[in-house]
Amino acid sequence: MVRGPASCLFRIYSSKKNISRFRVLIWNQYLSSSGLYERSGSPNFKSFPALDVQNRSFSTSLVPRKNPKFMGCHPLDAKPFSTSVEDGDTKPFSTSVEDGDEVVNDTRTVVDDFDADVGKIVEFELPSEDRAYVSSSSEDSDGENEDIICDSMLLESENGDNNVSSVKSISFQHVASRNPAELYRELCNNEKAAKQARTDWEILQETFRYFGNSGLATDQALAIYIGRSFFPTAAYKFRSFFFKKCSADVAKYVAYLGPSDDAVKFLFPVFVEYCLEEFPDEIKRFRDMIASADLTKPHTWFPFARAMKRKIVYHCGPTNSGKTFNALQRFMEAKKGIYCSPLRLLAMEVFDKVNALGVYCSLHTGQEKKFVPFSNHAACTVEMVSTDEMYDVAVIDEIQMMADPCRGFAWTRALLGLKADEIHLCGDPSVLNIVRKICSDTGDELYEHHYERFKPLVVEAKTLLGDLKNVRSGDCVVAFSRREVFEVKIAIEKHTNHRCCVIYGALPPETRRQQANLFNDQDNEFDVLVATDAVGMGLNLNIRRVVFFSLSKYNGDKVLPVPASQVKQIAGRAGRRGSIYPDGLTTTLILDDLGYLIECLKQPFDEVKKAGLFPFYEQVELFAGQLPNITFCQLLDKFSENCRLDGSYFLCRHDHIKKVANMLQKVQKLSLEDRFNFCFAPVNIRDPKAMFHLLKFASSYSQNLPVNIAMGMPTVSARNNKELLDLETKHQVLSIYMWLSHHFKDETFPYAKKAEAMATDIAELLGQSLANANWKPESRKALKPQQKEDSYERPLSRIKLYQKKRHDHSVNSEQSEKVAV
Ligand SMILES: Nc1ncnc2c1ncn2[C@@H]1O[C@H](COP(=O)(O)OP(=O)(O)OP(=O)(O)O)[C@@H](O)[C@H]1O
């Protein structure tokens, strides 16, 4: 009998009413422990070990392989089944789907798993109430036929002699171990259903309801291309078939199993046979859809790159260790080179630097194309890199961003698709293993260069003691919201003699560079920088010390600690080789945050296991062919639901694309391709004005009208926060216009040059506005810092609060667990 924890369960449940609950419990436990059947949004095709959609040799058997957890259960001689409709043979497992283009033979192994109790002699005593519906055969009862509930099913009257005493040693072995194909054939050949007792009939009804709602069956049905949406229909039709055709022993056995996963496991293979015969068209349609959403083996998408012998050099190390410097050396030496940047700003920096060193280099970002005559080199944003052109040397900067939840796909595409003899990757070690895996898939040679920081980063234990008056020249104070940035700037300028430059994400790259230059320049009064995490990448800054104003960040939902990798990246900005502050320092505003800072700096880089992917337009188009008459947003949902990915990749988040897609749904006459392109425009979805302008651009475009900018141009710098926000929005709208002009035909966006000039003017106005900004942005009350009379303090550590809260929570839940125990 069952040993260990399972035997305890047995004891508990065998005393309960329905013995099948025992099995359900074990099965569920098995599922959750094995992770075999993940109930995620997309089908877990990995769950079907034998399944490969392209080369299908699937197993629809629900019986898992031997599991040591269930050694106590009887070994099972459940039969493998064949899905071949003609051939009920058990040995070669063959499946032939109607269209006949994929016939795969797979010799199945006989399963001898824990689920052996299906069909075994029931060894335990049933409580008398439960025996009522267990009868050894239909011949035992001879009640009157009733045709009132289901006209296709002959009912046996309740008072039929269900001989309870004969139940004790019923064996369903002969039913449970039947070959499903044979069983299905037999059901098909039955003229009509056998008579059943009303109780059995009711249990059968329940059992089929359970089957129709079973997540297990729904998931497994995907293996034979019965989609989630079609499954309920298929299950319903199967039920009708069963009730019309079932034999007495089969019905008894299913009724005996009752509404349980055991019943699902028994019925499912027969259901498979039924579906293959009844729904070839639906199966083919779904299979085509799955095939068109196939994102497996992305390295095969770039046959030209695969035909090349590429050398990949991974410059691996922390910030400020010379990775990019060395990669750029090779880039500049090459006859033809491309530099791929994570940001426009960084592309501009490289463009300027390389040209200044005498190597002609063009610039290509989503918003601008600056062609330098005779140039063989280009700096671009990673999304814009061409996988058609050949290069001698390519540099992909910040390669760890291939794991970015939203933009990761752009790095993956560049790595897989670039046609370059030599590709230099610069980044931290977090993606080293995934790059190794990709290189083994692509067959590229990988060379690893490991770096250390030029000079170690020193943590200043004293902190600023909660007082911004302790800020010094060369400090960069990091806050995590635009509002805090302004509060800190105002406080510093009010209580000290320092002047502050500011950098935050909503500023255009030109303004960020202007602020960075102002800070780096030693001949002016701007000697302190106040910035958000936007400072972490892409700017060469002369920072002596990075001071964390806080170490928590609002993620749109709640305030959370800043992840260690980000803390490291930002802190690493202090002390750059070649700058006037080669020794880097970092600290926090308040002592309470210091522990978290040290903890973050000590942490090794987390290893990333998956790289991002997103379908190309052509893939989406192919997929759309399977699903006419749905909106683009629904199409994206369907794609993510049905797409298949290798274990090394994830599908990038596309919430923002869906949000834009939803808004553009009102615009008629946009082709799928245009819609797709519009959705990638760089719009801040939380800025309603920017969204409104994008909608207007799309409407004009759809009517074949030349798209107007239709926006007033401010002439003076901002005098308050509202005007500053307005300038930021206006620049964003112009940036969208410029982006669209590079992604659609020139004649449709004829004012691109004008937009560029306006954007430059606005960036300048923004710079002037920031120099004079002394207003306070509206603050949320909860986060409003307290102020002393003549100094600025932020006495509360939100990190401490967060950690205390978490601690309290875990103590509470521990206690409640104890109570429960
Ligand atoms: N061999 C070198 N000679 C002179 N300067 C160097 C050398 N290596 C690096 N530097 C300078 O050190 C600074 C940091 O180098 P680099 O930007 O290459 O580091 P990194 O590791 O790529 O950092 P990040 O990840 O922050 O970009 C740069 O200003 C760079 O010009």
Short mmCIF file of C-alpha atoms in Angstrom, two decimals, residues 17 41 145 401 506 682 706:
data_model
loop_
_atom_site.label_atom_id
_atom_site.label_comp_id
_atom_site.label_asym_id
_atom_site.label_seq_id
_atom_site.Cartn_x
_atom_site.Cartn_y
_atom_site.Cartn_z
CA LYS A 17 -17.21 9.96 0.95
CA GLY A 41 -1.00 31.98 -20.70
CA ASN A 145 -36.13 2.18 -19.62
CA MET A 401 19.89 44.58 -22.15
CA ALA A 506 11.79 62.95 -20.06
CA PRO A 682 8.36 56.40 -29.35
CA PRO A 706 0.42 65.07 -45.93
#
